[in-house]
PDB file of C-alpha atoms in Angstrom:
ATOM      1  CA  MET A   4      26.169  -4.910   3.928  1.00  0.00           C
ATOM      2  CA  ASN A   5      28.381  -4.656   0.729  1.00  0.00           C
ATOM      3  CA  ILE A   6      26.804  -2.721  -2.248  1.00  0.00           C
ATOM      4  CA  PRO A   7      25.956  -4.969  -5.267  1.00  0.00           C
ATOM      5  CA  ALA A   8      28.756  -4.685  -8.023  1.00  0.00           C
ATOM      6  CA  SER A   9      26.084  -4.121 -10.458  1.00  0.00           C
ATOM      7  CA  THR A  10      25.038  -0.860  -9.018  1.00  0.00           C
ATOM      8  CA  PRO A  11      27.993   1.170  -8.118  1.00  0.00           C
ATOM      9  CA  THR A  12      25.915   4.638  -8.046  1.00  0.00           C
ATOM     10  CA  LEU A  13      24.329   3.346  -5.031  1.00  0.00           C
ATOM     11  CA  ALA A  14      26.081   4.635  -1.898  1.00  0.00           C
ATOM     12  CA  LEU A  15      24.586   2.482   0.999  1.00  0.00           C
ATOM     13  CA  ASP A  16      26.251   4.649   3.515  1.00  0.00           C
ATOM     14  CA  THR A  17      24.707   8.069   1.808  1.00  0.00           C
ATOM     15  CA  LEU A  18      21.402   6.534   1.779  1.00  0.00           C
ATOM     16  CA  ARG A  19      21.482   5.320   5.325  1.00  0.00           C
ATOM     17  CA  ASP A  20      22.233   8.711   6.387  1.00  0.00           C
ATOM     18  CA  TRP A  21      18.477   9.132   5.839  1.00  0.00           C
ATOM     19  CA  ILE A  22      17.538   7.065   8.851  1.00  0.00           C
ATOM     20  CA  GLY A  23      16.256   8.675  11.675  1.00  0.00           C
ATOM     21  CA  ARG A  24      15.105  11.558   9.673  1.00  0.00           C
ATOM     22  CA  SER A  25      11.713  12.785  10.509  1.00  0.00           C
ATOM     23  CA  GLU A  26       8.479  14.998   9.739  1.00  0.00           C
ATOM     24  CA  THR A  27       5.572  16.044  11.292  1.00  0.00           C
ATOM     25  CA  ARG A  28       2.225  16.599   9.559  1.00  0.00           C
ATOM     26  CA  ALA A  29      -1.130  17.498  10.610  1.00  0.00           C
ATOM     27  CA  ASP A  30      -4.668  16.750   8.962  1.00  0.00           C
ATOM     28  CA  GLN A  31      -8.335  16.853   9.651  1.00  0.00           C
ATOM     29  CA  LEU A  32     -10.359  13.629   9.284  1.00  0.00           C
ATOM     30  CA  SER A  33     -13.198  15.270   7.259  1.00  0.00           C
ATOM     31  CA  THR A  34     -16.088  13.287   6.010  1.00  0.00           C
ATOM     32  CA  THR A  35     -16.164  13.384   2.278  1.00  0.00           C
ATOM     33  CA  PRO A  36     -12.916  10.969   1.517  1.00  0.00           C
ATOM     34  CA  VAL A  37     -14.834   8.543   3.826  1.00  0.00           C
ATOM     35  CA  ALA A  38     -18.199   8.869   2.059  1.00  0.00           C
ATOM     36  CA  ALA A  39     -16.058   8.484  -1.273  1.00  0.00           C
ATOM     37  CA  LEU A  40     -13.978   5.526  -0.506  1.00  0.00           C
ATOM     38  CA  SER A  41     -17.336   3.921   0.656  1.00  0.00           C
ATOM     39  CA  ALA A  42     -18.833   4.600  -2.839  1.00  0.00           C
ATOM     40  CA  THR A  43     -15.776   3.389  -4.442  1.00  0.00           C
ATOM     41  CA  LEU A  44     -15.514   0.099  -2.452  1.00  0.00           C
ATOM     42  CA  ASP A  45     -19.479  -0.652  -3.512  1.00  0.00           C
ATOM     43  CA  ARG A  46     -20.393  -0.092   0.020  1.00  0.00           C
ATOM     44  CA  ASP A  47     -23.750   0.925   1.087  1.00  0.00           C
ATOM     45  CA  ASP A  48     -22.515   2.572   4.694  1.00  0.00           C
ATOM     46  CA  PRO A  49     -24.339   5.373   6.351  1.00  0.00           C
ATOM     47  CA  ALA A  50     -23.215   8.861   5.614  1.00  0.00           C
ATOM     48  CA  PRO A  51     -20.126   9.602   7.951  1.00  0.00           C
ATOM     49  CA  VAL A  52     -20.678  12.076  10.734  1.00  0.00           C
ATOM     50  CA  PRO A  53     -18.284  13.650  13.185  1.00  0.00           C
ATOM     51  CA  GLY A  54     -17.373  10.801  15.725  1.00  0.00           C
ATOM     52  CA  THR A  55     -17.676   7.915  12.776  1.00  0.00           C
ATOM     53  CA  ALA A  56     -14.636   5.641  13.517  1.00  0.00           C
ATOM     54  CA  LEU A  57     -12.193   4.939  10.530  1.00  0.00           C
ATOM     55  CA  PRO A  58     -12.321   1.501   9.347  1.00  0.00           C
ATOM     56  CA  PRO A  59      -8.959  -0.232   9.254  1.00  0.00           C
ATOM     57  CA  LEU A  60      -6.601   1.495   6.568  1.00  0.00           C
ATOM     58  CA  TRP A  61      -9.036   4.024   5.872  1.00  0.00           C
ATOM     59  CA  HIS A  62      -6.655   6.448   7.317  1.00  0.00           C
ATOM     60  CA  TRP A  63      -4.455   6.331   4.020  1.00  0.00           C
ATOM     61  CA  LEU A  64      -7.095   8.826   2.734  1.00  0.00           C
ATOM     62  CA  TYR A  65      -5.403  11.510   4.652  1.00  0.00           C
ATOM     63  CA  PHE A  66      -1.962  13.040   5.011  1.00  0.00           C
ATOM     64  CA  THR A  67      -1.819  12.496   1.140  1.00  0.00           C
ATOM     65  CA  PRO A  68       1.213  13.757  -0.792  1.00  0.00           C
ATOM     66  CA  LEU A  69       1.005  17.470  -1.883  1.00  0.00           C
ATOM     67  CA  THR A  70       3.787  17.650  -4.096  1.00  0.00           C
ATOM     68  CA  ARG A  71       3.883  20.698  -6.371  1.00  0.00           C
ATOM     69  CA  HIS A  72       3.258  19.835 -10.125  1.00  0.00           C
ATOM     70  CA  SER A  73       6.741  21.217 -11.126  1.00  0.00           C
ATOM     71  CA  GLU A  74       8.215  18.697  -8.575  1.00  0.00           C
ATOM     72  CA  ILE A  75       6.682  15.590 -10.340  1.00  0.00           C
ATOM     73  CA  GLY A  76       9.102  13.039 -11.727  1.00  0.00           C
ATOM     74  CA  GLU A  77       8.059  11.186 -15.434  1.00  0.00           C
ATOM     75  CA  ASP A  78       6.248   8.263 -13.429  1.00  0.00           C
ATOM     76  CA  GLY A  79       3.976  10.559 -11.655  1.00  0.00           C
ATOM     77  CA  HIS A  80       5.775  10.343  -8.249  1.00  0.00           C
ATOM     78  CA  ALA A  81       7.503  13.052  -6.485  1.00  0.00           C
ATOM     79  CA  ARG A  82      11.127  13.427  -7.576  1.00  0.00           C
ATOM     80  CA  ARG A  83      13.757  11.989  -5.435  1.00  0.00           C
ATOM     81  CA  GLY A  84      14.891  13.384  -2.369  1.00  0.00           C
ATOM     82  CA  GLY A  85      13.469  15.220   0.411  1.00  0.00           C
ATOM     83  CA  PHE A  86      12.214  13.367   3.301  1.00  0.00           C
ATOM     84  CA  LEU A  87      12.702   9.928   1.653  1.00  0.00           C
ATOM     85  CA  PRO A  88      16.068   8.942   0.408  1.00  0.00           C
ATOM     86  CA  PRO A  89      17.112   9.902  -3.096  1.00  0.00           C
ATOM     87  CA  VAL A  90      17.399   6.164  -4.311  1.00  0.00           C
ATOM     88  CA  PRO A  91      18.471   6.067  -7.898  1.00  0.00           C
ATOM     89  CA  LEU A  92      16.338   3.335  -9.141  1.00  0.00           C
ATOM     90  CA  PRO A  93      13.411   3.875 -11.656  1.00  0.00           C
ATOM     91  CA  ARG A  94      10.703   1.646 -10.161  1.00  0.00           C
ATOM     92  CA  ARG A  95       9.439   1.952  -6.520  1.00  0.00           C
ATOM     93  CA  MET A  96       6.264  -0.017  -4.899  1.00  0.00           C
ATOM     94  CA  TRP A  97       4.410  -0.295  -1.624  1.00  0.00           C
ATOM     95  CA  ALA A  98       5.962  -3.761  -0.654  1.00  0.00           C
ATOM     96  CA  GLY A  99       3.631  -4.136   2.576  1.00  0.00           C
ATOM     97  CA  GLY A 100       3.289  -2.967   6.337  1.00  0.00           C
ATOM     98  CA  ARG A 101       2.698  -3.718   9.909  1.00  0.00           C
ATOM     99  CA  LEU A 102       0.037  -1.894  11.870  1.00  0.00           C
ATOM    100  CA  ASP A 103      -0.922  -1.687  15.454  1.00  0.00           C
ATOM    101  CA  PHE A 104      -4.505   0.023  16.429  1.00  0.00           C
ATOM    102  CA  VAL A 105      -4.346   1.400  19.492  1.00  0.00           C
ATOM    103  CA  GLN A 106      -7.903   3.252  19.407  1.00  0.00           C
ATOM    104  CA  PRO A 107      -9.822   4.381  16.777  1.00  0.00           C
ATOM    105  CA  LEU A 108      -9.597   7.276  14.434  1.00  0.00           C
ATOM    106  CA  ARG A 109     -12.576   9.136  14.078  1.00  0.00           C
ATOM    107  CA  VAL A 110     -14.075  11.665  11.565  1.00  0.00           C
ATOM    108  CA  GLY A 111     -13.942  15.114  12.690  1.00  0.00           C
ATOM    109  CA  GLU A 112     -10.797  14.857  14.632  1.00  0.00           C
ATOM    110  CA  ASN A 113      -7.325  16.746  14.160  1.00  0.00           C
ATOM    111  CA  VAL A 114      -4.597  14.246  13.962  1.00  0.00           C
ATOM    112  CA  THR A 115      -1.044  14.578  13.942  1.00  0.00           C
ATOM    113  CA  ARG A 116       1.263  12.176  12.072  1.00  0.00           C
ATOM    114  CA  VAL A 117       4.928  11.706  13.018  1.00  0.00           C
ATOM    115  CA  SER A 118       6.992  10.013  10.303  1.00  0.00           C
ATOM    116  CA  THR A 119      10.321   8.444  10.887  1.00  0.00           C
ATOM    117  CA  ILE A 120      12.906   6.566   8.391  1.00  0.00           C
ATOM    118  CA  LYS A 121      13.367   3.675  10.380  1.00  0.00           C
ATOM    119  CA  ASP A 122      15.698   1.719   8.162  1.00  0.00           C
ATOM    120  CA  VAL A 123      17.341   1.517   4.697  1.00  0.00           C
ATOM    121  CA  THR A 124      18.899  -1.541   3.095  1.00  0.00           C
ATOM    122  CA  VAL A 125      20.422  -2.544  -0.313  1.00  0.00           C
ATOM    123  CA  LYS A 126      20.206  -5.999  -1.657  1.00  0.00           C
ATOM    124  CA  GLU A 127      20.818  -7.838  -4.739  1.00  0.00           C
ATOM    125  CA  GLY A 128      17.566  -9.557  -6.426  1.00  0.00           C
ATOM    126  CA  ARG A 129      17.270 -11.725  -9.590  1.00  0.00           C
ATOM    127  CA  SER A 130      16.600  -8.716 -11.590  1.00  0.00           C
ATOM    128  CA  GLY A 131      19.147  -6.411 -10.011  1.00  0.00           C
ATOM    129  CA  ALA A 132      19.615  -4.205  -7.150  1.00  0.00           C
ATOM    130  CA  LEU A 133      16.812  -3.600  -4.429  1.00  0.00           C
ATOM    131  CA  VAL A 134      16.450  -0.828  -2.031  1.00  0.00           C
ATOM    132  CA  PHE A 135      14.176  -1.350   0.796  1.00  0.00           C
ATOM    133  CA  VAL A 136      13.043   1.695   3.059  1.00  0.00           C
ATOM    134  CA  CYS A 137      10.998   1.134   6.199  1.00  0.00           C
ATOM    135  CA  VAL A 138       9.084   4.382   7.322  1.00  0.00           C
ATOM    136  CA  ARG A 139       7.252   4.371  10.854  1.00  0.00           C
ATOM    137  CA  HIS A 140       4.146   6.426  11.161  1.00  0.00           C
ATOM    138  CA  GLU A 141       2.717   7.323  14.567  1.00  0.00           C
ATOM    139  CA  PHE A 142      -0.680   8.914  14.284  1.00  0.00           C
ATOM    140  CA  SER A 143      -2.091  10.858  17.309  1.00  0.00           C
ATOM    141  CA  ASN A 144      -5.199  12.519  18.336  1.00  0.00           C
ATOM    142  CA  ALA A 145      -6.462  14.355  21.466  1.00  0.00           C
ATOM    143  CA  GLN A 146      -6.419  11.363  23.403  1.00  0.00           C
ATOM    144  CA  GLY A 147      -2.706  10.229  22.446  1.00  0.00           C
ATOM    145  CA  LEU A 148      -1.111   7.662  20.209  1.00  0.00           C
ATOM    146  CA  ALA A 149      -3.896   6.082  18.246  1.00  0.00           C
ATOM    147  CA  LEU A 150      -2.156   4.221  15.461  1.00  0.00           C
ATOM    148  CA  SER A 151       1.298   2.990  14.713  1.00  0.00           C
ATOM    149  CA  GLU A 152       2.064   1.678  11.194  1.00  0.00           C
ATOM    150  CA  GLU A 153       5.526   0.555   9.474  1.00  0.00           C
ATOM    151  CA  HIS A 154       5.593   1.138   5.732  1.00  0.00           C
ATOM    152  CA  ASP A 155       7.836  -0.822   3.585  1.00  0.00           C
ATOM    153  CA  ILE A 156       8.860   0.643   0.155  1.00  0.00           C
ATOM    154  CA  VAL A 157      10.971  -1.170  -2.397  1.00  0.00           C
ATOM    155  CA  TYR A 158      12.736   0.337  -5.173  1.00  0.00           C
ATOM    156  CA  ARG A 159      14.220  -1.750  -8.041  1.00  0.00           C
ATOM    157  CA  ASP A 160      16.064  -1.644 -11.340  1.00  0.00           C
ATOM    158  CA  ALA A 161      13.872  -2.091 -14.467  1.00  0.00           C
ATOM    159  CA  PRO A 162      14.371  -5.844 -15.379  1.00  0.00           C
ATOM    160  CA  LEU A 163      17.023  -6.577 -18.014  1.00  0.00           C
ATOM    161  CA  PRO A 164      15.772  -8.363 -21.287  1.00  0.00           C
ATOM    162  CA  GLY A 165      15.647 -12.047 -20.520  1.00  0.00           C
ATOM    163  CA  ALA A 166      15.986 -11.692 -16.674  1.00  0.00           C
ATOM    164  CA  PRO A 167      14.620 -14.685 -14.805  1.00  0.00           C
ATOM    165  CA  GLN A 168      10.979 -13.952 -13.054  1.00  0.00           C
ATOM    166  CA  PRO A 169      10.581 -15.192  -9.770  1.00  0.00           C
ATOM    167  CA  ALA A 170       8.560 -18.297  -9.454  1.00  0.00           C
ATOM    168  CA  PRO A 171       4.784 -17.545  -8.551  1.00  0.00           C
ATOM    169  CA  THR A 172       3.342 -19.096  -5.397  1.00  0.00           C
ATOM    170  CA  PRO A 173       0.142 -20.960  -5.417  1.00  0.00           C
ATOM    171  CA  ALA A 174      -2.649 -19.325  -3.541  1.00  0.00           C
ATOM    172  CA  PRO A 175      -4.350 -21.329  -0.965  1.00  0.00           C
ATOM    173  CA  ARG A 176      -8.040 -22.574  -1.643  1.00  0.00           C
ATOM    174  CA  ASP A 177      -9.261 -23.291   1.665  1.00  0.00           C
ATOM    175  CA  GLU A 178     -11.109 -20.000   2.263  1.00  0.00           C
ATOM    176  CA  GLN A 179     -13.975 -19.810   4.206  1.00  0.00           C
ATOM    177  CA  PHE A 180     -15.138 -16.366   2.505  1.00  0.00           C
ATOM    178  CA  SER A 181     -14.055 -14.499  -0.539  1.00  0.00           C
ATOM    179  CA  ARG A 182     -15.240 -11.866  -3.119  1.00  0.00           C
ATOM    180  CA  GLU A 183     -14.258 -11.623  -6.813  1.00  0.00           C
ATOM    181  CA  ILE A 184     -13.135  -8.168  -7.812  1.00  0.00           C
ATOM    182  CA  VAL A 185     -13.112  -6.717 -11.067  1.00  0.00           C
ATOM    183  CA  PRO A 186     -10.427  -3.986 -11.297  1.00  0.00           C
ATOM    184  CA  ASP A 187     -11.710  -1.776 -13.925  1.00  0.00           C
ATOM    185  CA  PRO A 188      -9.683   1.565 -14.705  1.00  0.00           C
ATOM    186  CA  VAL A 189     -12.512   3.517 -12.860  1.00  0.00           C
ATOM    187  CA  LEU A 190     -11.968   1.911  -9.698  1.00  0.00           C
ATOM    188  CA  LEU A 191      -8.026   2.508  -9.965  1.00  0.00           C
ATOM    189  CA  PHE A 192      -8.442   6.055 -11.174  1.00  0.00           C
ATOM    190  CA  ARG A 193     -11.024   6.601  -7.858  1.00  0.00           C
ATOM    191  CA  TYR A 194      -8.403   5.202  -5.571  1.00  0.00           C
ATOM    192  CA  SER A 195      -5.676   7.196  -7.356  1.00  0.00           C
ATOM    193  CA  ALA A 196      -7.781  10.355  -6.900  1.00  0.00           C
ATOM    194  CA  LEU A 197      -8.995   9.721  -3.267  1.00  0.00           C
ATOM    195  CA  THR A 198      -5.219   9.065  -2.084  1.00  0.00           C
ATOM    196  CA  PHE A 199      -3.822  11.767  -4.450  1.00  0.00           C
ATOM    197  CA  ASN A 200      -1.499   9.338  -5.871  1.00  0.00           C
ATOM    198  CA  GLY A 201      -0.128  10.268  -9.332  1.00  0.00           C
ATOM    199  CA  HIS A 202       2.035   7.087 -10.077  1.00  0.00           C
ATOM    200  CA  ARG A 203       1.260   6.662 -13.719  1.00  0.00           C
ATOM    201  CA  ILE A 204       1.011   2.850 -13.518  1.00  0.00           C
ATOM    202  CA  HIS A 205      -2.282   2.849 -11.889  1.00  0.00           C
ATOM    203  CA  TYR A 206      -3.947   4.900 -14.666  1.00  0.00           C
ATOM    204  CA  ASP A 207      -1.990   5.494 -17.825  1.00  0.00           C
ATOM    205  CA  ARG A 208      -2.046   2.373 -19.866  1.00  0.00           C
ATOM    206  CA  SER A 209       0.284   3.813 -22.675  1.00  0.00           C
ATOM    207  CA  TYR A 210       2.981   4.495 -20.024  1.00  0.00           C
ATOM    208  CA  VAL A 211       2.695   1.479 -17.967  1.00  0.00           C
ATOM    209  CA  THR A 212       2.771  -0.897 -21.007  1.00  0.00           C
ATOM    210  CA  GLY A 213       5.042   1.244 -23.103  1.00  0.00           C
ATOM    211  CA  VAL A 214       7.682   2.440 -20.706  1.00  0.00           C
ATOM    212  CA  GLU A 215       7.444   0.376 -17.905  1.00  0.00           C
ATOM    213  CA  GLY A 216       6.774  -2.889 -19.828  1.00  0.00           C
ATOM    214  CA  TYR A 217       3.632  -4.075 -17.764  1.00  0.00           C
ATOM    215  CA  PRO A 218       0.550  -5.903 -19.479  1.00  0.00           C
ATOM    216  CA  GLY A 219      -1.830  -3.623 -17.979  1.00  0.00           C
ATOM    217  CA  LEU A 220      -2.452  -1.259 -15.118  1.00  0.00           C
ATOM    218  CA  ILE A 221      -1.320  -2.358 -11.817  1.00  0.00           C
ATOM    219  CA  VAL A 222      -3.821  -2.430  -9.080  1.00  0.00           C
ATOM    220  CA  HIS A 223      -2.742  -0.462  -5.998  1.00  0.00           C
ATOM    221  CA  GLY A 224      -1.112  -2.589  -3.198  1.00  0.00           C
ATOM    222  CA  PRO A 225      -2.655  -0.249  -0.431  1.00  0.00           C
ATOM    223  CA  LEU A 226      -6.134  -0.806  -2.556  1.00  0.00           C
ATOM    224  CA  ILE A 227      -5.649  -4.567  -2.455  1.00  0.00           C
ATOM    225  CA  ALA A 228      -5.085  -4.570   1.396  1.00  0.00           C
ATOM    226  CA  THR A 229      -7.814  -2.251   1.792  1.00  0.00           C
ATOM    227  CA  LEU A 230     -10.121  -4.781  -0.040  1.00  0.00           C
ATOM    228  CA  LEU A 231      -8.845  -7.426   2.086  1.00  0.00           C
ATOM    229  CA  THR A 232      -9.897  -5.592   5.537  1.00  0.00           C
ATOM    230  CA  ASP A 233     -13.115  -4.637   3.935  1.00  0.00           C
ATOM    231  CA  LEU A 234     -13.511  -8.359   3.125  1.00  0.00           C
ATOM    232  CA  LEU A 235     -13.082  -8.903   6.736  1.00  0.00           C
ATOM    233  CA  ARG A 236     -15.674  -6.202   7.744  1.00  0.00           C
ATOM    234  CA  ARG A 237     -18.197  -7.820   5.264  1.00  0.00           C
ATOM    235  CA  ASN A 238     -18.159 -11.312   6.880  1.00  0.00           C
ATOM    236  CA  LEU A 239     -17.035 -10.487  10.484  1.00  0.00           C
ATOM    237  CA  PRO A 240     -18.967  -7.160  10.924  1.00  0.00           C
ATOM    238  CA  ASN A 241     -18.398  -7.084  15.095  1.00  0.00           C
ATOM    239  CA  ALA A 242     -14.638  -7.835  14.773  1.00  0.00           C
ATOM    240  CA  GLN A 243     -12.452  -5.191  15.745  1.00  0.00           C
ATOM    241  CA  VAL A 244      -8.964  -5.308  14.092  1.00  0.00           C
ATOM    242  CA  LYS A 245      -5.954  -4.824  16.825  1.00  0.00           C
ATOM    243  CA  ARG A 246      -2.911  -5.496  14.322  1.00  0.00           C
ATOM    244  CA  PHE A 247      -2.850  -5.952  10.659  1.00  0.00           C
ATOM    245  CA  SER A 248       0.139  -7.039   8.354  1.00  0.00           C
ATOM    246  CA  PHE A 249       0.547  -7.489   4.666  1.00  0.00           C
ATOM    247  CA  LYS A 250       3.007  -8.336   2.098  1.00  0.00           C
ATOM    248  CA  ALA A 251       2.810  -7.610  -1.655  1.00  0.00           C
ATOM    249  CA  VAL A 252       4.130 -10.938  -3.517  1.00  0.00           C
ATOM    250  CA  ARG A 253       2.935 -10.347  -7.225  1.00  0.00           C
ATOM    251  CA  PRO A 254       1.401  -7.731  -9.197  1.00  0.00           C
ATOM    252  CA  THR A 255      -2.201  -7.546 -10.009  1.00  0.00           C
ATOM    253  CA  PHE A 256      -3.280  -6.118 -13.159  1.00  0.00           C
ATOM    254  CA  ASP A 257      -6.538  -4.690 -14.372  1.00  0.00           C
ATOM    255  CA  ILE A 258      -6.908  -7.143 -17.376  1.00  0.00           C
ATOM    256  CA  HIS A 259      -8.288  -9.865 -15.137  1.00  0.00           C
ATOM    257  CA  PRO A 260     -10.606 -10.054 -12.183  1.00  0.00           C
ATOM    258  CA  PHE A 261      -9.000 -11.289  -8.878  1.00  0.00           C
ATOM    259  CA  THR A 262     -10.271 -12.702  -5.523  1.00  0.00           C
ATOM    260  CA  VAL A 263      -9.735 -11.586  -2.149  1.00  0.00           C
ATOM    261  CA  CYS A 264     -10.078 -14.493   0.309  1.00  0.00           C
ATOM    262  CA  GLY A 265     -10.128 -14.938   4.197  1.00  0.00           C
ATOM    263  CA  LYS A 266     -10.105 -17.743   6.737  1.00  0.00           C
ATOM    264  CA  ARG A 267     -10.802 -17.199  10.372  1.00  0.00           C
ATOM    265  CA  GLU A 268      -8.813 -19.240  13.091  1.00  0.00           C
ATOM    266  CA  GLY A 269      -9.648 -18.089  16.647  1.00  0.00           C
ATOM    267  CA  GLN A 270      -8.697 -14.666  17.058  1.00  0.00           C
ATOM    268  CA  THR A 271      -6.573 -14.552  13.630  1.00  0.00           C
ATOM    269  CA  VAL A 272      -7.816 -14.063  10.252  1.00  0.00           C
ATOM    270  CA  THR A 273      -5.763 -14.789   7.311  1.00  0.00           C
ATOM    271  CA  LEU A 274      -6.353 -13.024   4.224  1.00  0.00           C
ATOM    272  CA  TRP A 275      -4.898 -13.060   0.755  1.00  0.00           C
ATOM    273  CA  GLY A 276      -5.197 -12.215  -2.880  1.00  0.00           C
ATOM    274  CA  ARG A 277      -5.458 -14.818  -5.673  1.00  0.00           C
ATOM    275  CA  ASP A 278      -5.318 -13.761  -9.286  1.00  0.00           C
ATOM    276  CA  HIS A 279      -7.212 -15.380 -12.308  1.00  0.00           C
ATOM    277  CA  GLU A 280      -4.203 -18.007 -12.649  1.00  0.00           C
ATOM    278  CA  GLY A 281      -4.355 -19.138  -9.142  1.00  0.00           C
ATOM    279  CA  TRP A 282      -1.468 -17.277  -7.921  1.00  0.00           C
ATOM    280  CA  LEU A 283      -0.928 -15.710  -4.637  1.00  0.00           C
ATOM    281  CA  THR A 284      -0.614 -11.784  -5.134  1.00  0.00           C
ATOM    282  CA  MET A 285      -0.908 -10.555  -1.408  1.00  0.00           C
ATOM    283  CA  GLN A 286      -0.863 -12.213   2.129  1.00  0.00           C
ATOM    284  CA  ALA A 287      -2.148 -10.749   5.184  1.00  0.00           C
ATOM    285  CA  THR A 288      -2.849 -11.553   8.853  1.00  0.00           C
ATOM    286  CA  ALA A 289      -5.279  -9.638  10.914  1.00  0.00           C
ATOM    287  CA  GLU A 290      -5.827 -10.029  14.984  1.00  0.00           C
ATOM    288  CA  ILE A 291      -9.022  -9.435  16.082  1.00  0.00           C
TER     289      ILE A 291
END
């Protein structure tokens, strides 16, 4: 693939040198994060005890980034380099992912996560250069592999003044169940704290509006994905999720409520986010 002419500082061959890099981390699945996320999602769950199975996507409460404060960049993320490639683009977001649930992860377990850079690609989008990094995570407990996950990260340029915006996609209206979410700053702060996410776009209104030019705080993509699986749990409480995939389509801001929606067709549950104007913000599929 050729490097876009508008981004001569991006050396694809250099970035692709990160493919295959790996790191291994260990964590213990303690009770407090589970109880705290349950409260954050306004659930009335029993107190977690050793052996309690983690709901889908709640493993994101663990293996959180532990970057030293002196190594944090202006945007609140870790400075570029290290395990992830040093992509020289100012904006980065969680674009989506694919997960295979082999066996439950349970509270109290010691779990190992092996992370590997699977791919790095450079593309030219409507608003400039885009770099996609795919990271594969494998989580193992005493019984072996429990969960495999592919995590897509997108890096992009700040949009130029007057740059064309992608046309929004109308969200489906044929949901069988739904829930309105009011994304107030407390919800966003609590989720940032639980995942030790310092990215300022989620809690620093002066930064996100004045520096990055967004109209409000951005609701975390992983939080929306978690709300989608939570919607499934509330409406299909006995369903066991075998696979889950999701893709962020359009940013969601804290200045308006949004709706998480779902529809079951056999062993497949289609899930999506819809903003206050009716546009699609996230699409997802769960196999149960």
